[in-house]
Amino acid sequence: MATLSSAGIGSGLDVNTIVTQLMSIERTPIRQLQTQATTLQTKLSSYGQVQSAVAAMRDAAAKLTTASTYGGTTASSSDSSSVSVSASSGAAAGVIGISVSKLATSQSVASLAQPTSASTIGQGSLTIELGTWNADQSAFTAKNGATAVTIDIASGEDSLAQIRDKINSADAGVSASIVTDASGARLVMRSTATGESNGFRVSAAESGGSPGLSTLAFDPSA
């Protein structure tokens, strides 16, 4: 008859150590499988890196088979704030110099001569518009973002000097001054900014039966 015996306190055996070692032996296959799995994951990651590098080299090599790669052009400006540049596919290689022979100027007009700067012109209003004239000044295109400014000229403030001061205080993109020559005093109006888009036209609306403001108007297209 089989019997079961238990290692008691008096047996002298280290039961805990024996059990721990037996459990370690039982886990050995699991640890081996875990080590193999880690190795496979490392290899898989390396294969992925190689595949990515090969794909990048393939894409770079594909560009060498296209004509645009060899015919591509770029362009740069030494002063991009003044001159911008771009290159088309057929542009020839080289260095191009640009010189400015004439700068843009301000539009300037002078009125008919008046006896003196204190001469009474007349009541009504002057409307100043900024924009671009065509080559023969037969057409005017208003400047984008600019608003026409109307200056009212009432009785008692319609001398040439007073009209000059009202134009200068209107902030209409035009400055006014008086030039006196042998013929008399003239109102001279000038754009405060240069360039073709800063040209201007001046229209007059007279009131009170006092003609005269029309002599300050400038609108060749009319």
mmCIF file of C-alpha atoms in Angstrom:
data_model
loop_
_atom_site.group_PDB
_atom_site.id
_atom_site.type_symbol
_atom_site.label_atom_id
_atom_site.label_comp_id
_atom_site.label_asym_id
_atom_site.label_seq_id
_atom_site.Cartn_x
_atom_site.Cartn_y
_atom_site.Cartn_z
ATOM 1 C CA MET A 1 0.000 0.000 0.000
ATOM 2 C CA ALA A 2 1.387 3.409 -1.079
ATOM 3 C CA THR A 3 1.922 5.946 1.571
ATOM 4 C CA LEU A 4 2.377 9.744 1.532
ATOM 5 C CA SER A 5 5.021 11.284 3.622
ATOM 6 C CA SER A 6 5.593 14.913 4.387
ATOM 7 C CA ALA A 7 8.902 16.524 5.024
ATOM 8 C CA GLY A 8 8.376 17.971 8.395
ATOM 9 C CA ILE A 9 10.309 20.415 10.420
ATOM 10 C CA GLY A 10 12.631 17.770 11.601
ATOM 11 C CA SER A 11 13.438 16.424 8.116
ATOM 12 C CA GLY A 12 16.101 19.070 7.456
ATOM 13 C CA LEU A 13 14.937 19.707 3.874
ATOM 14 C CA ASP A 14 14.601 23.299 2.425
ATOM 15 C CA VAL A 15 11.174 22.829 0.894
ATOM 16 C CA ASN A 16 10.810 26.463 -0.301
ATOM 17 C CA THR A 17 14.072 26.352 -2.258
ATOM 18 C CA ILE A 18 13.166 23.039 -3.850
ATOM 19 C CA VAL A 19 9.756 24.337 -4.951
ATOM 20 C CA THR A 20 11.264 27.592 -6.300
ATOM 21 C CA GLN A 21 13.852 25.707 -8.358
ATOM 22 C CA LEU A 22 11.218 23.345 -9.734
ATOM 23 C CA MET A 23 9.056 26.303 -10.778
ATOM 24 C CA SER A 24 12.072 27.949 -12.447
ATOM 25 C CA ILE A 25 12.741 24.773 -14.407
ATOM 26 C CA GLU A 26 9.103 24.658 -15.503
ATOM 27 C CA ARG A 27 9.283 28.320 -16.770
ATOM 28 C CA THR A 28 12.441 27.753 -18.825
ATOM 29 C CA PRO A 29 10.548 26.919 -22.100
ATOM 30 C CA ILE A 30 8.419 30.050 -21.662
ATOM 31 C CA ARG A 31 11.485 32.259 -21.225
ATOM 32 C CA GLN A 32 13.047 30.730 -24.299
ATOM 33 C CA LEU A 33 9.927 31.481 -26.332
ATOM 34 C CA GLN A 34 9.887 35.075 -25.044
ATOM 35 C CA THR A 35 13.540 35.513 -26.027
ATOM 36 C CA GLN A 36 12.825 34.149 -29.504
ATOM 37 C CA ALA A 37 9.843 36.514 -29.886
ATOM 38 C CA THR A 38 11.990 39.529 -28.915
ATOM 39 C CA THR A 39 14.635 38.477 -31.433
ATOM 40 C CA LEU A 40 12.039 38.147 -34.186
ATOM 41 C CA GLN A 41 10.591 41.594 -33.404
ATOM 42 C CA THR A 42 14.072 43.120 -33.583
ATOM 43 C CA LYS A 43 14.681 41.464 -36.958
ATOM 44 C CA LEU A 44 11.272 42.614 -38.234
ATOM 45 C CA SER A 45 12.062 46.215 -37.255
ATOM 46 C CA SER A 46 15.420 46.012 -39.030
ATOM 47 C CA TYR A 47 13.739 44.635 -42.154
ATOM 48 C CA GLY A 48 11.280 47.561 -42.065
ATOM 49 C CA GLN A 49 14.125 50.084 -41.887
ATOM 50 C CA VAL A 50 15.872 48.427 -44.809
ATOM 51 C CA GLN A 51 12.637 48.422 -46.805
ATOM 52 C CA SER A 52 12.111 52.156 -46.102
ATOM 53 C CA ALA A 53 15.653 52.973 -47.199
ATOM 54 C CA VAL A 54 15.252 50.945 -50.402
ATOM 55 C CA ALA A 55 11.945 52.729 -51.175
ATOM 56 C CA ALA A 56 13.581 56.149 -50.674
ATOM 57 C CA MET A 57 16.439 55.187 -52.977
ATOM 58 C CA ARG A 58 13.949 53.885 -55.550
ATOM 59 C CA ASP A 59 11.996 57.168 -55.512
ATOM 60 C CA ALA A 60 15.186 59.215 -55.860
ATOM 61 C CA ALA A 61 16.360 57.054 -58.733
ATOM 62 C CA ALA A 62 12.989 57.410 -60.477
ATOM 63 C CA LYS A 63 13.485 61.194 -60.655
ATOM 64 C CA LEU A 64 16.647 60.635 -62.659
ATOM 65 C CA THR A 65 14.600 59.080 -65.450
ATOM 66 C CA THR A 66 12.545 62.255 -66.105
ATOM 67 C CA ALA A 67 13.653 65.054 -68.410
ATOM 68 C CA SER A 68 12.314 67.738 -66.055
ATOM 69 C CA THR A 69 14.987 66.807 -63.510
ATOM 70 C CA TYR A 70 17.760 67.801 -65.902
ATOM 71 C CA GLY A 71 15.868 70.744 -67.386
ATOM 72 C CA GLY A 72 14.693 72.256 -64.094
ATOM 73 C CA THR A 73 15.579 75.868 -63.385
ATOM 74 C CA THR A 74 15.576 78.126 -60.353
ATOM 75 C CA ALA A 75 15.887 81.878 -60.064
ATOM 76 C CA SER A 76 16.769 84.247 -57.248
ATOM 77 C CA SER A 77 16.992 87.993 -56.826
ATOM 78 C CA SER A 78 19.776 89.769 -54.958
ATOM 79 C CA ASP A 79 17.203 92.343 -53.820
ATOM 80 C CA SER A 80 13.827 90.630 -53.648
ATOM 81 C CA SER A 81 12.239 93.669 -51.992
ATOM 82 C CA SER A 82 12.778 95.637 -55.220
ATOM 83 C CA VAL A 83 12.774 92.994 -57.967
ATOM 84 C CA SER A 84 11.094 89.588 -57.889
ATOM 85 C CA VAL A 85 12.012 86.842 -60.354
ATOM 86 C CA SER A 86 10.729 83.447 -61.461
ATOM 87 C CA ALA A 87 12.043 80.983 -64.053
ATOM 88 C CA SER A 88 10.059 79.033 -66.642
ATOM 89 C CA SER A 89 11.018 75.567 -67.814
ATOM 90 C CA GLY A 90 12.757 76.939 -70.899
ATOM 91 C CA ALA A 91 14.761 79.671 -69.186
ATOM 92 C CA ALA A 92 18.430 79.883 -70.134
ATOM 93 C CA ALA A 93 21.067 79.850 -67.418
ATOM 94 C CA GLY A 94 22.790 83.134 -66.735
ATOM 95 C CA VAL A 95 22.958 86.298 -64.677
ATOM 96 C CA ILE A 96 20.737 89.226 -65.604
ATOM 97 C CA GLY A 97 21.344 92.762 -64.348
ATOM 98 C CA ILE A 98 18.554 95.296 -63.969
ATOM 99 C CA SER A 99 19.128 99.037 -63.834
ATOM 100 C CA VAL A 100 16.575 101.752 -63.131
ATOM 101 C CA SER A 101 16.774 104.631 -65.581
ATOM 102 C CA LYS A 102 13.767 106.565 -64.312
ATOM 103 C CA LEU A 103 11.810 106.479 -61.088
ATOM 104 C CA ALA A 104 8.054 106.850 -60.862
ATOM 105 C CA THR A 105 6.907 110.400 -60.252
ATOM 106 C CA SER A 106 3.840 112.014 -58.746
ATOM 107 C CA GLN A 107 1.020 113.356 -60.889
ATOM 108 C CA SER A 108 0.974 117.139 -60.776
ATOM 109 C CA VAL A 109 -1.534 119.615 -62.225
ATOM 110 C CA ALA A 110 -1.818 123.381 -62.093
ATOM 111 C CA SER A 111 -4.987 125.453 -62.280
ATOM 112 C CA LEU A 112 -5.674 128.469 -64.399
ATOM 113 C CA ALA A 113 -4.057 131.636 -63.073
ATOM 114 C CA GLN A 114 -5.943 133.786 -60.571
ATOM 115 C CA PRO A 115 -5.070 137.446 -59.882
ATOM 116 C CA THR A 116 -3.836 136.643 -56.340
ATOM 117 C CA SER A 117 -3.937 133.801 -53.789
ATOM 118 C CA ALA A 118 -6.706 135.739 -52.020
ATOM 119 C CA SER A 119 -8.918 135.724 -55.104
ATOM 120 C CA THR A 120 -12.417 134.357 -54.491
ATOM 121 C CA ILE A 121 -13.005 131.190 -56.515
ATOM 122 C CA GLY A 122 -16.568 130.173 -55.647
ATOM 123 C CA GLN A 123 -18.601 127.858 -53.442
ATOM 124 C CA GLY A 124 -19.462 124.200 -53.889
ATOM 125 C CA SER A 125 -17.339 121.095 -53.489
ATOM 126 C CA LEU A 126 -14.263 119.408 -54.921
ATOM 127 C CA THR A 127 -14.054 115.613 -55.132
ATOM 128 C CA ILE A 128 -10.627 113.986 -55.350
ATOM 129 C CA GLU A 129 -10.273 110.362 -56.496
ATOM 130 C CA LEU A 130 -7.060 108.326 -56.617
ATOM 131 C CA GLY A 131 -6.500 105.878 -59.464
ATOM 132 C CA THR A 132 -4.825 105.119 -62.774
ATOM 133 C CA TRP A 133 -5.062 106.974 -66.055
ATOM 134 C CA ASN A 134 -4.578 105.165 -69.336
ATOM 135 C CA ALA A 135 -1.903 106.309 -71.787
ATOM 136 C CA ASP A 136 -3.878 109.166 -73.352
ATOM 137 C CA GLN A 137 -5.845 109.996 -70.170
ATOM 138 C CA SER A 138 -9.118 109.113 -71.841
ATOM 139 C CA ALA A 139 -10.087 106.651 -69.118
ATOM 140 C CA PHE A 140 -9.623 106.565 -65.353
ATOM 141 C CA THR A 141 -9.688 103.485 -63.094
ATOM 142 C CA ALA A 142 -10.209 104.079 -59.383
ATOM 143 C CA LYS A 143 -7.574 102.684 -57.047
ATOM 144 C CA ASN A 144 -8.545 99.558 -55.124
ATOM 145 C CA GLY A 145 -9.204 100.315 -51.469
ATOM 146 C CA ALA A 146 -9.182 104.095 -51.963
ATOM 147 C CA THR A 147 -12.257 106.199 -51.259
ATOM 148 C CA ALA A 148 -13.065 109.438 -53.044
ATOM 149 C CA VAL A 149 -12.816 112.468 -50.766
ATOM 150 C CA THR A 150 -15.239 115.385 -51.134
ATOM 151 C CA ILE A 151 -14.159 118.781 -49.840
ATOM 152 C CA ASP A 152 -16.915 121.326 -49.209
ATOM 153 C CA ILE A 153 -16.123 124.940 -50.017
ATOM 154 C CA ALA A 154 -18.491 127.363 -48.274
ATOM 155 C CA SER A 155 -18.871 131.108 -48.559
ATOM 156 C CA GLY A 156 -16.044 132.927 -46.803
ATOM 157 C CA GLU A 157 -13.589 130.035 -47.268
ATOM 158 C CA ASP A 158 -13.353 130.021 -51.050
ATOM 159 C CA SER A 159 -10.169 131.944 -51.673
ATOM 160 C CA LEU A 160 -7.351 130.119 -53.439
ATOM 161 C CA ALA A 161 -5.291 130.030 -50.244
ATOM 162 C CA GLN A 162 -8.218 128.713 -48.177
ATOM 163 C CA ILE A 163 -8.988 126.005 -50.745
ATOM 164 C CA ARG A 164 -5.318 124.982 -50.671
ATOM 165 C CA ASP A 165 -5.473 124.602 -46.881
ATOM 166 C CA LYS A 166 -8.711 122.567 -47.023
ATOM 167 C CA ILE A 167 -7.187 120.193 -49.594
ATOM 168 C CA ASN A 168 -4.081 119.678 -47.465
ATOM 169 C CA SER A 169 -6.145 118.944 -44.349
ATOM 170 C CA ALA A 170 -8.485 116.493 -46.150
ATOM 171 C CA ASP A 171 -5.894 113.680 -46.343
ATOM 172 C CA ALA A 172 -7.078 112.797 -49.841
ATOM 173 C CA GLY A 173 -3.706 111.587 -51.142
ATOM 174 C CA VAL A 174 -3.099 114.958 -52.796
ATOM 175 C CA SER A 175 -1.152 117.965 -51.536
ATOM 176 C CA ALA A 176 -1.789 121.521 -52.714
ATOM 177 C CA SER A 177 0.397 124.605 -52.991
ATOM 178 C CA ILE A 178 0.205 128.002 -54.655
ATOM 179 C CA VAL A 179 2.698 129.073 -57.311
ATOM 180 C CA THR A 180 2.711 132.673 -58.457
ATOM 181 C CA ASP A 181 4.111 133.605 -61.852
ATOM 182 C CA ALA A 182 3.776 136.504 -64.255
ATOM 183 C CA SER A 183 0.183 135.476 -65.035
ATOM 184 C CA GLY A 184 -0.989 135.291 -61.422
ATOM 185 C CA ALA A 185 -1.477 132.700 -58.673
ATOM 186 C CA ARG A 186 -2.047 129.047 -59.566
ATOM 187 C CA LEU A 187 -3.207 126.182 -57.378
ATOM 188 C CA VAL A 188 -0.849 123.236 -57.932
ATOM 189 C CA MET A 189 -1.995 119.771 -56.810
ATOM 190 C CA ARG A 190 0.384 116.819 -56.567
ATOM 191 C CA SER A 191 -0.040 113.165 -55.552
ATOM 192 C CA THR A 192 1.536 112.484 -52.177
ATOM 193 C CA ALA A 193 2.671 109.021 -53.399
ATOM 194 C CA THR A 194 4.410 108.039 -56.631
ATOM 195 C CA GLY A 195 3.337 105.390 -59.122
ATOM 196 C CA GLU A 196 0.641 105.131 -61.771
ATOM 197 C CA SER A 197 -1.979 103.834 -59.324
ATOM 198 C CA ASN A 198 -1.656 107.072 -57.344
ATOM 199 C CA GLY A 199 -2.788 109.383 -60.098
ATOM 200 C CA PHE A 200 -5.874 111.455 -59.386
ATOM 201 C CA ARG A 201 -8.764 113.313 -60.909
ATOM 202 C CA VAL A 202 -10.619 116.281 -59.476
ATOM 203 C CA SER A 203 -14.275 117.033 -60.162
ATOM 204 C CA ALA A 204 -16.101 120.195 -59.099
ATOM 205 C CA ALA A 205 -19.699 120.802 -58.131
ATOM 206 C CA GLU A 206 -20.585 124.509 -58.001
ATOM 207 C CA SER A 207 -23.367 125.962 -55.893
ATOM 208 C CA GLY A 208 -24.895 129.297 -55.051
ATOM 209 C CA GLY A 209 -24.656 130.531 -58.601
ATOM 210 C CA SER A 210 -20.957 131.263 -58.139
ATOM 211 C CA PRO A 211 -18.971 129.626 -60.953
ATOM 212 C CA GLY A 212 -15.254 129.246 -60.483
ATOM 213 C CA LEU A 213 -14.530 125.881 -58.825
ATOM 214 C CA SER A 214 -14.584 124.239 -62.241
ATOM 215 C CA THR A 215 -11.293 126.010 -62.983
ATOM 216 C CA LEU A 216 -9.712 123.736 -60.353
ATOM 217 C CA ALA A 217 -11.139 120.513 -61.800
ATOM 218 C CA PHE A 218 -8.956 117.990 -63.640
ATOM 219 C CA ASP A 219 -10.660 115.262 -65.633
ATOM 220 C CA PRO A 220 -9.431 114.849 -69.234
ATOM 221 C CA SER A 221 -11.744 111.851 -69.722
ATOM 222 C CA ALA A 222 -14.739 114.191 -69.377
#
